[in-house]
Each structure stands twice: as C-alpha cells, then as structure tokens.
Coordinates of C-alpha atoms in Angstrom, one line a residue:
M1 CA 198.4 22.8 67.1
I2 CA 195.7 21.8 69.4
N3 CA 198.0 21.6 72.4
F4 CA 199.7 25.1 71.5
R5 CA 196.2 26.7 71.6
K6 CA 195.4 25.0 75.0
S7 CA 198.9 26.3 76.2
A8 CA 198.2 29.9 74.9
L9 CA 194.8 29.9 76.5
A10 CA 196.0 28.7 79.8
S11 CA 198.8 31.5 79.8
A12 CA 196.4 34.1 79.0
V13 CA 194.1 33.1 81.9
I14 CA 197.0 32.9 84.4
A15 CA 198.0 36.5 83.1
V16 CA 194.6 38.0 83.8
S17 CA 194.1 36.3 87.1
L18 CA 197.6 37.4 88.2
G19 CA 197.1 41.0 86.9
L20 CA 199.8 40.9 84.3
T21 CA 200.3 43.8 82.0
G22 CA 199.8 43.3 78.4
C23 CA 203.5 43.9 77.9
G24 CA 204.1 41.1 80.2
G25 CA 207.1 42.7 81.8
S26 CA 205.8 44.2 85.0
D27 CA 205.0 42.2 88.4
S28 CA 202.9 45.1 89.9
K29 CA 199.5 44.0 91.5
K30 CA 196.0 45.6 91.8
D31 CA 194.3 46.2 95.4
P32 CA 191.6 43.3 95.8
V33 CA 188.1 44.5 95.3
T34 CA 186.0 44.3 98.4
P35 CA 182.3 43.2 97.6
V36 CA 179.9 45.8 98.3
N37 CA 176.6 44.7 100.4
Q38 CA 173.6 44.9 98.6
A39 CA 170.1 45.6 100.3
P40 CA 167.7 42.7 100.1
T41 CA 165.3 42.8 97.3
D42 CA 162.3 40.9 98.4
I43 CA 160.5 39.0 101.2
Q44 CA 158.6 35.6 100.9
I45 CA 156.4 34.0 103.2
S46 CA 155.6 30.2 103.0
A47 CA 152.0 30.8 103.8
S48 CA 149.7 33.7 103.9
S49 CA 146.5 32.6 105.2
I50 CA 145.3 33.3 109.0
T51 CA 143.0 30.7 110.5
E52 CA 140.2 32.6 112.3
D53 CA 139.3 32.1 115.8
T54 CA 142.6 30.9 116.7
L55 CA 144.5 32.6 119.3
G56 CA 148.2 33.1 118.5
V57 CA 148.0 31.4 115.4
A58 CA 151.3 31.0 113.2
I59 CA 151.0 31.9 109.6
G60 CA 154.2 31.3 107.8
A61 CA 158.1 31.3 107.6
L62 CA 159.9 34.6 106.2
T63 CA 162.7 34.4 104.0
A64 CA 164.6 37.0 102.0
S65 CA 166.1 37.6 98.7
D66 CA 169.5 39.0 99.2
D67 CA 173.0 38.6 98.2
A68 CA 173.6 37.0 101.5
T69 CA 171.9 34.0 102.6
S70 CA 172.1 34.3 106.5
G71 CA 172.1 37.2 109.1
H72 CA 168.5 38.5 108.2
T73 CA 166.2 39.9 111.0
F74 CA 162.4 40.6 110.4
T75 CA 160.2 43.1 112.1
V76 CA 156.5 43.8 111.5
S77 CA 154.8 47.2 111.8
D78 CA 151.3 45.9 112.9
A79 CA 151.2 45.5 116.6
R80 CA 148.8 42.5 116.2
F81 CA 151.6 40.5 114.8
E82 CA 155.0 39.4 116.0
I83 CA 158.0 37.4 114.5
V84 CA 159.1 34.3 116.5
D85 CA 161.9 32.3 115.0
G86 CA 161.7 33.8 111.7
E87 CA 157.9 33.0 111.6
L88 CA 155.0 35.6 111.2
K89 CA 152.4 34.9 113.9
V90 CA 149.4 36.6 115.5
K91 CA 150.0 37.5 119.1
D92 CA 149.1 35.1 121.6
S93 CA 146.3 37.2 123.0
L94 CA 144.5 37.9 119.5
A95 CA 142.6 36.0 117.0
F96 CA 141.3 37.3 113.6
N97 CA 137.6 36.9 112.7
F98 CA 136.6 36.3 109.2
E99 CA 133.3 38.1 109.9
E100 CA 135.3 41.3 110.8
A101 CA 137.9 41.3 107.8
T102 CA 138.6 38.7 105.1
E103 CA 142.2 40.0 104.5
V104 CA 144.6 42.3 106.2
A105 CA 147.7 44.1 104.7
V106 CA 150.7 44.1 106.8
D107 CA 154.0 45.8 106.5
V108 CA 157.2 43.3 107.0
T109 CA 160.6 44.6 107.0
V110 CA 164.0 42.6 106.8
T111 CA 167.3 43.8 107.9
D112 CA 170.4 42.1 106.6
A113 CA 173.6 41.6 108.7
G114 CA 175.0 44.9 107.2
G115 CA 172.1 47.1 108.4
L116 CA 170.4 47.5 105.0
T117 CA 166.6 47.0 104.8
F118 CA 163.8 46.3 102.6
T119 CA 160.0 46.5 103.4
K120 CA 157.2 44.5 101.7
T121 CA 153.4 44.9 102.2
I122 CA 152.2 41.2 102.4
T123 CA 148.4 40.7 102.0
L124 CA 147.2 37.8 104.3
T125 CA 143.8 36.2 103.8
V126 CA 141.6 35.3 106.8
S127 CA 140.3 31.9 106.3
D128 CA 136.7 31.3 107.0
I129 CA 136.0 28.3 109.5
E130 CA 132.8 26.8 109.1
A131 CA 130.5 26.8 112.4
E132 CA 131.5 23.3 114.2
N133 CA 130.2 22.1 117.5
G134 CA 132.9 22.0 120.0
V135 CA 135.5 23.7 117.8
N136 CA 133.9 27.4 117.5
V137 CA 130.4 26.6 118.7
Y138 CA 129.6 26.1 122.4
E139 CA 127.7 22.9 121.7
F140 CA 128.5 19.3 122.6
N141 CA 126.5 16.0 122.4
T142 CA 126.1 14.0 125.3
K143 CA 128.8 11.1 125.8
L144 CA 126.7 9.2 128.3
D145 CA 125.6 5.7 127.5
G146 CA 121.9 5.4 127.2
F147 CA 121.4 9.1 126.3
S148 CA 121.3 11.3 123.4
G149 CA 121.2 14.8 122.2
S150 CA 122.9 18.0 123.6
S151 CA 124.6 18.1 127.0
V152 CA 124.5 21.7 127.2
S153 CA 122.1 23.5 129.5
Y154 CA 122.0 26.7 131.4
S155 CA 118.5 28.0 131.3
G156 CA 118.5 29.3 134.8
Q157 CA 121.4 31.7 133.9
T158 CA 119.6 33.1 130.9
A159 CA 116.4 33.5 133.1
R160 CA 118.5 35.8 135.5
H161 CA 119.9 37.8 132.6
A162 CA 116.4 38.2 131.5
L163 CA 115.2 39.3 135.0
S164 CA 118.3 41.8 135.5
A165 CA 117.4 43.4 132.0
E166 CA 113.9 43.7 132.8
L167 CA 114.7 45.4 136.1
K168 CA 116.9 47.9 134.3
H169 CA 114.1 48.6 131.7
Y170 CA 111.5 49.0 134.2
M171 CA 113.5 51.6 136.4
G172 CA 114.5 53.3 133.3
L173 CA 111.0 54.0 132.6
M174 CA 110.8 56.4 135.6
T175 CA 111.1 59.8 134.1
V176 CA 109.3 62.6 136.0
E177 CA 107.0 62.9 132.9
Y178 CA 106.4 59.0 132.9
I179 CA 105.4 58.9 136.5
E180 CA 103.0 61.9 136.2
T181 CA 101.3 61.0 133.0
N182 CA 100.7 57.5 134.1
N183 CA 100.0 58.0 137.9
I184 CA 102.8 55.8 138.9
M185 CA 102.7 55.4 142.7
A186 CA 105.7 54.7 144.8
A187 CA 104.3 51.8 146.6
D188 CA 103.4 50.1 143.2
V189 CA 107.1 50.5 142.1
R190 CA 108.3 49.2 145.3
A191 CA 106.1 46.0 144.9
N192 CA 107.3 45.6 141.2
L193 CA 111.0 46.0 142.2
N194 CA 110.6 43.3 144.9
A195 CA 108.8 41.0 142.5
L196 CA 111.6 41.3 139.8
W197 CA 114.1 40.9 142.4
S198 CA 112.8 38.1 144.9
D199 CA 109.4 36.9 143.8
Y200 CA 109.8 34.8 140.6
A201 CA 106.3 33.4 140.9
A202 CA 104.8 37.0 140.5
V203 CA 106.6 37.6 137.5
V204 CA 107.0 34.0 135.7
D205 CA 104.0 34.5 133.5
S206 CA 104.8 38.1 132.6
P207 CA 106.0 39.0 129.2
I208 CA 109.7 39.9 128.7
S209 CA 108.9 43.5 128.0
H210 CA 112.5 44.8 127.6
L211 CA 112.5 42.8 124.2
G212 CA 109.9 45.0 122.8
D213 CA 106.2 45.0 122.2
D214 CA 106.2 42.3 119.6
L215 CA 107.8 39.2 120.9
S216 CA 106.7 37.0 117.9
S217 CA 110.4 36.6 116.8
Y218 CA 111.4 35.1 120.0
K219 CA 111.0 31.4 121.1
Q220 CA 110.6 32.4 124.7
K221 CA 108.0 35.2 125.3
T222 CA 107.5 34.9 129.2
F223 CA 110.1 34.2 131.9
F224 CA 108.2 30.7 132.2
D225 CA 109.2 29.9 128.8
I226 CA 112.9 30.4 129.8
S227 CA 112.8 28.4 133.1
E228 CA 109.8 27.0 134.9
S229 CA 111.5 26.8 138.3
D230 CA 112.4 29.6 140.9
K231 CA 115.2 31.7 139.3
K232 CA 114.8 34.7 141.4
L233 CA 117.8 37.2 141.5
S234 CA 117.9 37.5 145.1
G235 CA 118.7 33.7 145.5
K236 CA 122.0 33.8 143.8
I237 CA 123.6 37.1 144.6
A238 CA 126.8 36.8 146.6
G239 CA 126.1 35.9 150.1
N240 CA 122.6 34.7 149.7
D241 CA 124.0 31.6 148.1
P242 CA 127.0 30.8 150.3
S243 CA 127.9 27.4 148.8
K244 CA 131.2 27.6 147.0
M245 CA 131.9 31.3 147.8
Y246 CA 135.4 32.2 148.6
K247 CA 134.3 34.8 151.0
E248 CA 131.6 35.0 153.6
W249 CA 129.8 38.0 152.0
H250 CA 127.3 38.4 155.1
V251 CA 130.2 38.9 157.3
A252 CA 130.7 42.6 158.2
G253 CA 133.7 44.3 156.2
N254 CA 134.0 41.5 153.6
F255 CA 132.0 43.3 150.9
K256 CA 134.3 46.5 149.9
G257 CA 134.0 49.6 147.9
W258 CA 130.9 51.2 149.1
S259 CA 130.3 52.9 152.5
N260 CA 126.8 54.1 153.0
F261 CA 124.0 51.4 153.0
G262 CA 121.4 53.7 154.5
E263 CA 119.2 51.5 156.8
Q264 CA 120.4 48.3 154.8
A265 CA 123.1 45.7 155.8
S266 CA 126.5 46.1 154.3
T267 CA 126.1 43.0 152.1
P268 CA 125.9 42.8 148.3
E269 CA 122.2 42.5 148.5
G270 CA 122.0 45.2 151.0
L271 CA 123.5 47.5 148.6
V272 CA 120.8 46.7 146.0
F273 CA 118.1 47.4 148.6
H274 CA 119.6 50.6 149.5
Y275 CA 119.6 51.7 145.9
F276 CA 115.8 50.6 145.9
D277 CA 115.2 52.7 149.0
L278 CA 116.8 56.0 147.0
F279 CA 114.8 55.2 144.1
I280 CA 111.5 54.9 145.8
A281 CA 112.3 58.1 147.9
Q282 CA 112.7 60.0 144.4
I283 CA 109.3 58.6 143.3
E284 CA 107.8 59.8 146.4
K285 CA 108.9 63.2 145.8
V286 CA 107.3 63.2 142.4
N287 CA 104.1 61.9 143.9
A288 CA 104.1 64.8 146.6
G289 CA 104.5 67.2 143.7
E290 CA 108.0 68.3 144.8
A291 CA 110.3 69.4 141.9
L292 CA 113.5 67.2 141.6
V293 CA 116.6 69.0 141.4
D294 CA 120.3 68.5 142.0
A295 CA 122.8 70.1 144.3
N296 CA 122.8 73.4 142.1
G297 CA 119.3 73.6 141.5
V298 CA 119.3 72.0 138.2
A299 CA 116.2 70.0 137.1
I300 CA 116.2 66.3 137.4
S301 CA 114.1 65.0 134.8
K302 CA 114.8 61.1 135.4
A303 CA 113.5 59.9 139.0
F304 CA 116.1 57.3 139.2
I305 CA 118.9 59.9 139.3
T306 CA 119.6 61.4 142.8
P307 CA 120.4 65.0 143.7
E308 CA 124.1 63.6 144.4
G309 CA 124.3 62.2 141.0
L310 CA 123.8 58.6 141.6
D311 CA 122.1 56.8 138.4
L312 CA 120.3 54.0 140.3
V313 CA 119.6 52.3 137.1
Q314 CA 123.1 51.8 136.1
L315 CA 124.4 51.2 139.7
V316 CA 121.6 48.5 140.2
Q317 CA 122.3 46.7 136.9
K318 CA 126.0 47.0 136.8
H319 CA 126.3 45.7 140.7
T320 CA 124.0 42.7 139.7
L321 CA 126.3 41.9 136.9
G322 CA 129.1 41.4 139.2
A323 CA 127.6 40.5 142.4
L324 CA 125.3 37.8 140.9
M325 CA 126.3 36.8 137.3
F326 CA 130.4 37.4 137.7
S327 CA 130.3 36.1 141.2
Q328 CA 128.2 32.8 140.4
G329 CA 130.0 32.3 137.2
T330 CA 133.6 32.5 138.5
D331 CA 133.6 31.9 141.9
D332 CA 130.9 29.0 142.3
Y333 CA 130.7 27.3 138.7
L334 CA 134.3 28.1 137.6
G335 CA 135.6 27.4 141.2
E336 CA 134.7 24.7 143.5
G337 CA 131.9 23.5 141.1
L338 CA 134.7 22.0 138.8
A339 CA 135.1 19.3 141.5
S340 CA 131.8 17.9 140.7
D341 CA 131.1 14.5 139.1
N342 CA 131.9 13.8 135.6
K343 CA 131.0 10.0 135.3
V344 CA 127.1 9.6 135.6
A345 CA 124.1 11.5 134.5
D346 CA 123.2 14.3 136.7
K347 CA 120.5 13.5 139.2
G348 CA 120.4 10.1 137.0
T349 CA 118.1 11.5 134.4
K350 CA 119.9 14.5 132.8
T351 CA 122.0 14.3 129.4
Y352 CA 125.0 15.8 131.2
T353 CA 127.1 15.1 134.0
A354 CA 127.2 17.3 137.1
L355 CA 130.6 18.7 135.9
E356 CA 129.3 19.6 132.4
H357 CA 126.3 21.2 134.0
Q358 CA 128.5 23.3 136.4
F359 CA 130.9 24.6 133.6
D360 CA 127.8 25.3 131.3
E361 CA 126.4 27.5 134.1
G362 CA 129.6 29.5 134.4
F363 CA 129.6 30.1 130.7
G364 CA 125.8 31.0 130.9
Y365 CA 126.5 33.8 133.3
F366 CA 129.1 35.2 130.7
G367 CA 126.2 35.6 128.4
A368 CA 127.6 34.6 125.0
A369 CA 125.4 32.9 122.2
R370 CA 126.7 29.5 121.3
N371 CA 127.9 30.7 117.9
Y372 CA 129.5 33.9 119.4
L373 CA 132.7 33.6 117.5
E374 CA 130.5 33.6 114.2
Y375 CA 129.8 37.2 115.0
S376 CA 131.9 40.2 114.4
D377 CA 132.4 42.5 117.2
S378 CA 130.4 45.2 115.5
E379 CA 127.6 42.7 115.4
I380 CA 127.8 41.6 119.0
A381 CA 127.8 45.2 120.1
K382 CA 125.1 46.0 117.4
K383 CA 127.1 48.7 115.8
G384 CA 127.2 47.4 112.2
G385 CA 127.5 44.2 110.2
R386 CA 124.9 41.7 109.1
E387 CA 121.3 42.6 109.9
N388 CA 120.6 39.0 111.4
F389 CA 123.6 39.1 113.9
Q390 CA 122.8 42.4 115.7
G391 CA 123.3 40.9 119.2
K392 CA 121.2 37.6 118.2
N393 CA 121.2 35.2 115.4
D394 CA 118.9 32.2 114.6
I395 CA 121.6 29.6 114.5
N396 CA 119.4 26.6 113.9
I397 CA 117.1 28.7 111.4
D398 CA 113.8 27.9 113.0
G399 CA 112.4 31.2 112.4
V400 CA 112.8 32.4 116.1
I401 CA 115.6 33.5 118.6
D402 CA 116.0 31.2 121.4
L403 CA 117.2 33.3 124.4
T404 CA 119.2 30.5 125.7
S405 CA 121.5 29.9 122.8
E406 CA 120.9 32.5 120.2
F407 CA 121.2 35.7 122.1
V408 CA 123.9 37.8 123.5
W409 CA 123.7 38.9 127.2
G410 CA 125.5 41.0 129.7
N411 CA 129.3 41.2 129.9
S412 CA 129.8 39.3 126.5
S413 CA 128.4 42.2 124.9
N414 CA 130.7 44.7 126.4
A415 CA 133.7 42.6 125.8
A416 CA 133.1 43.2 122.0
K417 CA 132.5 47.2 122.6
R418 CA 135.9 47.4 124.2
D419 CA 137.6 45.4 121.4
L420 CA 135.9 47.7 119.2
G421 CA 137.3 50.8 121.0
A422 CA 140.9 49.8 121.7
E423 CA 143.7 52.0 120.4
E424 CA 146.0 48.9 120.4
A425 CA 144.3 45.5 119.7
T426 CA 142.5 43.6 122.2
D427 CA 140.3 40.4 121.7
F428 CA 138.4 39.8 125.0
T429 CA 135.8 38.2 123.0
A430 CA 138.1 35.4 121.3
Q431 CA 140.1 35.0 124.6
A432 CA 136.9 34.2 126.7
M433 CA 135.0 32.2 124.1
T434 CA 137.9 29.8 122.6
H435 CA 138.9 29.1 126.4
F436 CA 135.3 28.4 127.3
I437 CA 134.8 26.0 124.3
A438 CA 138.3 24.3 124.8
G439 CA 137.7 23.8 128.5
R440 CA 134.3 22.4 127.8
K441 CA 135.7 20.1 125.2
M442 CA 138.0 18.6 127.6
I443 CA 135.3 17.7 130.0
S444 CA 133.1 16.3 127.2
D445 CA 136.2 14.2 125.9
N446 CA 136.8 12.9 129.4
V447 CA 133.4 11.9 130.4
G448 CA 133.9 8.8 132.8
K449 CA 136.7 10.9 134.4
N450 CA 136.7 13.5 136.9
V451 CA 139.1 16.5 136.7
A452 CA 141.0 15.3 139.8
E453 CA 142.0 12.2 137.7
F454 CA 143.2 14.1 134.8
S455 CA 146.9 13.6 133.7
A456 CA 149.2 16.4 135.0
D457 CA 149.4 17.9 131.6
D458 CA 145.8 17.7 131.1
K459 CA 145.0 19.1 134.4
A460 CA 147.3 22.0 133.8
Q461 CA 145.7 22.6 130.4
F462 CA 142.4 22.6 131.8
D463 CA 143.1 25.0 134.7
N464 CA 144.6 27.3 132.1
H465 CA 141.5 27.3 130.0
V466 CA 139.6 28.2 133.0
F467 CA 141.9 30.8 134.4
Q468 CA 142.0 32.5 130.8
A469 CA 138.3 32.6 130.4
A470 CA 137.7 34.2 133.5
L471 CA 140.5 36.5 133.2
A472 CA 139.2 37.6 129.6
W473 CA 135.6 38.2 131.0
E474 CA 137.2 40.3 134.0
K475 CA 139.3 42.1 131.7
A476 CA 136.3 43.2 129.8
I477 CA 134.7 44.5 132.7
A478 CA 137.8 46.3 133.7
A479 CA 138.4 47.9 130.2
T480 CA 134.7 49.0 130.6
V481 CA 135.5 50.6 134.0
V482 CA 138.5 52.5 132.2
H483 CA 136.1 53.5 129.4
Y484 CA 133.7 55.2 131.8
I485 CA 136.6 56.7 133.8
N486 CA 137.4 58.5 130.7
D487 CA 133.7 59.3 130.1
V488 CA 133.5 61.0 133.7
I489 CA 136.5 62.9 132.9
A490 CA 135.2 64.2 129.7
D491 CA 132.1 65.2 131.5
I492 CA 133.7 67.1 134.2
E493 CA 134.5 69.5 131.5
N494 CA 130.7 70.2 130.8
I495 CA 129.6 70.7 134.6
E496 CA 132.7 72.0 136.4
D497 CA 131.7 75.6 135.9
G498 CA 128.2 75.1 137.2
E499 CA 126.6 76.0 134.0
Y500 CA 125.2 72.8 132.7
T501 CA 121.9 71.3 131.4
S502 CA 119.7 68.6 133.0
A503 CA 120.9 66.3 130.1
E504 CA 124.6 67.0 130.9
F505 CA 124.1 66.1 134.6
A506 CA 122.4 63.1 133.6
D507 CA 125.4 62.1 131.4
Y508 CA 127.6 62.5 134.3
A509 CA 125.6 60.5 136.7
K510 CA 125.0 57.7 134.2
H511 CA 128.7 57.5 133.4
W512 CA 129.7 57.5 137.0
G513 CA 127.2 54.9 137.9
E514 CA 128.7 52.6 135.2
M515 CA 132.2 53.1 136.4
K516 CA 131.4 52.6 140.0
G517 CA 129.2 49.8 139.5
F518 CA 131.3 47.8 137.2
A519 CA 134.3 48.5 139.3
L520 CA 132.5 46.8 142.3
N521 CA 132.8 43.7 140.4
F522 CA 136.2 42.8 140.7
Q523 CA 136.1 41.6 144.3
F524 CA 133.8 38.8 143.4
S525 CA 136.2 36.5 141.4
P526 CA 139.1 34.7 143.1
F527 CA 141.0 34.9 139.8
S528 CA 140.9 38.5 140.0
P529 CA 144.2 40.4 140.3
F530 CA 142.4 42.3 143.2
A531 CA 141.7 39.2 145.0
N532 CA 143.6 37.8 148.0
H533 CA 143.3 34.4 146.9
E534 CA 145.7 31.6 145.8
L535 CA 143.9 31.4 142.1
N536 CA 145.2 35.1 141.6
P537 CA 148.8 35.2 140.4
K538 CA 148.9 38.9 141.0
K539 CA 147.9 38.6 144.6
D540 CA 151.3 40.0 146.2
M541 CA 151.6 42.6 143.6
V542 CA 148.0 43.9 143.4
G543 CA 145.5 42.4 146.0
E544 CA 142.5 43.6 147.8
A545 CA 144.3 46.6 149.2
K546 CA 144.6 48.1 145.6
F547 CA 140.8 47.2 145.2
V548 CA 140.0 49.3 148.3
E549 CA 142.4 52.2 146.9
V550 CA 140.4 52.4 143.6
H551 CA 137.3 52.8 145.2
T552 CA 138.5 55.2 147.8
L553 CA 139.8 57.4 144.9
F554 CA 136.0 57.1 143.1
G555 CA 134.2 57.8 146.3
D556 CA 130.6 56.8 147.0
K557 CA 129.2 59.6 144.7
P558 CA 130.5 61.8 141.9
V559 CA 132.0 65.3 142.8
L560 CA 129.8 68.3 142.6
G561 CA 131.6 71.4 143.8
S562 CA 134.3 74.0 143.1
A563 CA 136.7 73.9 140.2
E564 CA 139.5 73.1 142.7
E565 CA 137.5 70.0 144.0
F566 CA 136.9 69.0 140.2
E567 CA 140.5 69.3 139.6
T568 CA 141.3 67.1 142.6
Y569 CA 138.8 64.4 141.7
E570 CA 140.0 64.2 137.9
A571 CA 143.4 63.5 139.4
A572 CA 142.1 60.9 141.7
L573 CA 140.4 59.2 138.7
K574 CA 143.3 59.1 136.7
E575 CA 145.2 57.4 139.6
A576 CA 142.7 55.0 139.7
R577 CA 142.8 54.4 136.0
A578 CA 146.5 53.7 136.4
I579 CA 146.1 51.1 139.0
I580 CA 143.6 49.3 136.8
A581 CA 145.7 49.4 133.8
D582 CA 148.6 48.0 135.7
A583 CA 146.6 45.3 137.4
Y584 CA 145.2 44.1 133.9
D585 CA 148.5 44.8 131.9
F586 CA 146.5 47.5 129.8
S587 CA 148.5 49.8 127.5
E588 CA 148.8 53.4 128.1
A589 CA 147.3 54.2 124.8
N590 CA 144.2 52.0 125.6
A591 CA 143.8 53.2 129.1
E592 CA 143.7 56.8 127.9
N593 CA 141.6 56.2 124.8
W594 CA 138.9 53.7 125.6

C-alpha cells in the first residue's frame, strides 16, 4: 500500500513536470516561461560614517537587494562623492568637516544588468575627530635628545602678517574727510608708510591697532610682543632676500605683470614704492585743497583711490601677500629650504632642527591657526558658526588669543571664502592644511635623517605633501582672482553709462585692485602652473607666457571709457578667467559663479 502511494505520487509529479493533460492521452508541450527581470528593491552600505579632516576618505561597500546577484552598477548624485570598485568614497580633493555639518544625505542609484534602477537616500554621519597634535593640529613636540617642549616656531612670519595688516589698516583710514578733520599731512603719512614697511625699530613698540582699540583679549599687544628681532617687510620681499629664490627679481624683465613703475625700479619692491608715491600724491592734493575726482569728474572720497581707478590699499596688500608671503613660503622655505639639516638642534640651542624650522616658516606664511581644521569654513571666513571661532580661537584656554598660533591670517582666510562660494565643491582649506600637517609629521618622525636620506617612497610622499600644500594655497589665490574678475564684470554694468556714484566707482576700483594684486602672486611660486620651472608639472601646457597674457588682458588699470571699450574689456576679462580656470582645473560652474 505504501509503495503504491509512492508510485502514484511519482507519476503525478512526472505528469506535471512533462505538462501531461488530465486525461493522460496527449503529448503536447507548453512554451517555457522566460523569467521577468525585476528592479532592485534596496541598497545597503557596509559603513555609513565619514571620517572628518581626511581627503578622499572611503566610506563603505555598496550592495543591492535584487533577483540577480551580479551585474550591478552604482552611481551617486552628489558631486562630492564617487564610487570606486563598488565602494562609496569622498573625492580625493575633498574632506568633510564635522564643524561644518554633522551628517549628509546622498542619493545612490543602482542599475542592474537589464537596465532597471532603484534609488535610495543614504544618510551618512560625519565623525568628529578630537583635536590631536600631529594629526589634525599643526603642533609637534621636539624629538631632539636633551630638549623638551614644542618644536614649532614661526613668530617672524606672524610679525610680517601683522605689519602687512597694519599697513592696510593705516592706508585705509585715509578718506578725504579723515585727512581734513585730523589735519593729516602727506610728509607724515610718507614717514609712517616707510616705518611700517622698512623700519621695524620705529614701530616695534607700537600697539597693533588693526586689531581694535581694546587689545586685552590678545597675548601680543605690540609688534615687540610677537617678535623682538627685526622683522621689517622690506627685508623679505622677493628680490631683497635673494637666497633660495628661483628668479633674480632685481634683474630687469624678470618681474612681470605691471608696466608703469613711475620713478621706481621695475622690481617687486619698486612696485610697492610706486603705489606709495601715488598715494602720497593724492594726499598732497587734499592738503592743497584740491578736490579729488575721477576721469569723469565724479568725486573720490577715499584718498587711496586714484583718478584712474587704482585702489592703492588693495594693490599694496595683495601684492605683499604674493611677493612676500607667498614667495617666501613656497619658493624659499618649501623650496631649497627643505635641504636643511634635520639631525641637530638649530643654532645648537633651539628645540627644533633647521629643517623643522624651515617648514614651519613656510606654513607660517600661509597664515592658518594651528587648529585650523577644527574651524568650519564659515568660522574661518567670519561669516557664521561659533562665536569663539570667528577667525581666532583660544586653543589652550588661557583667556587670550596668541597671534602666532590661534589667529587666522592672510590667504588661509581666503581659502575658506572660496570654498564657501564654490558652485561645485572645493576644499582648499583641507587640502592645504592636511598636507602641511602630514609633511611636517614626516619631518618630525624622521628627526636624525635629512630629506635626501629618505627612502624613495618616503621622499616621493613627502614631495607630494609639499606640492599639494603649495598648490592648494595657490588655488585659493587663483579662485580669489576669478571671484574678483566676476565682481569687476558686475561693476561694469553700474558704471559703463558714465552715470555712477562715488561709492560705485570705489567698488570698481577695489575689486579691480584685488583682482590685479592677487593675480601678480602666481609668478612667485616655482610650483605654479604659470612658472617656467621643473617643479611645475604644467610648465609646457601653461607656463609664464600664459601669465603674461593674463596680465595683458587685465591691463595696468581698470577701463574707463565708451560702451564699446567696456564691452571689449569685459570680453578680455572673460578670456583671462578661462586661462586661469584651465591652469587650475576649475570647473566652468565655479569660474562663472565664484
């Protein structure tokens, strides 16, 4: 009985599998059923945390729930991310910052082999990394036997940042009203300019007035408090400090980008002195009771703006940031300076080696606070965020701001501004700072060994950190030039008909001065795409000829003329913008919208 039932069951199974009819008499067969592809129904990621302050960090592997187990491709809608070998990661040029955002939602789409898709919003958390010396803070303890304490030192660079800011502040006071109300005389202004530029002894005990009237919240209140030794600006501008320079800046024709130096030498410092001459001439006119007007007869209320539209405050400061800070930082300290000794105490008494000090001085000219990565871009740029991080932060909680370590200076501030204003994400702040820290860590970890003695792999890694830090610094400058090109183009709409106000003319002059002044910077770095130097990988694609072309398109003053002349100039500015965007691989969206 049991055997019969098994046999009957087997026959039934066979009948069904062969497609037999219920009457059992037909051998006809049905067409085989083709499986229908089903769209994926879910996406999983193996990890969902983004480690902050890490360029190009990998996040997690992506998988899909689907009727097929292979043949899936993934895409991501957010341009800050990419997918490499099935893994979601941040693009190599970007890092996330916990202080900027604690989480991010990103749409990921999976497509199966049959072309069917499924999209899911994945929420990623940004992990907060505690401030740690040598990891995300630019601070290193000495590795020298018999010494203790920090091995980081660059007070001279901070002193020059402060002098440059003081010079800008002083010149910026000189409105016509201020000169007349306070009986300011041109000879006194000339003396003060010369003191701030080239006579440190004359200003060393002066209060750092650009910080405000109340200096109680600052550790350093005078220039002497920053540095006791002679830190005059004139001593370090390109050409005056010829050591380690890739060009002889005093040789006629080597300094490019400006043609009219008046009675001054055609050198980087000669241009500063020419700007001073123009400034004094304006003040002399005010002293003589002469009204200041531009070429169209519109009143000029600020004596630092010439009738031709040169904003001398901006031109002096931006040129100094390049011909001194950027030149010294990249061409000197991050150039030949890296051949310095890394085995013994510098001068026999310092807590650092000569190499450590050279690298620190290069970093000092970038101007970042030691805990720069702990700031959001908004905080660096002083445009929002925590109140105690607005361009400065008391890291050691001693109640005062140390200008050498807890204050954001110069181009490091502009880097954040451009990151904030990017249409397509950039991260000049993280690129520069992470490479500065990583490069300095390699030096610290190898005290007792010079760079020339590094292994081939370590030397290549170290060189890359140096190059990437310098390039990110320069990209921030270049993006700022693009930003001001766009401002000048916008300003033209306000003044091209000849009917404009004194304030509109001042804006035009200011933006043009910032554009031109910053653009002069590029020539001072051997790493620059505009440099004819072996350290520039784009030497044969961009090079010095393109730098000259950019400045030919800019000219030596803003255009003031007919509608046709303005139209021609606007086209020239856009052409210069395209050259810069190509040199630094800026996207079209950023170039047009910064």
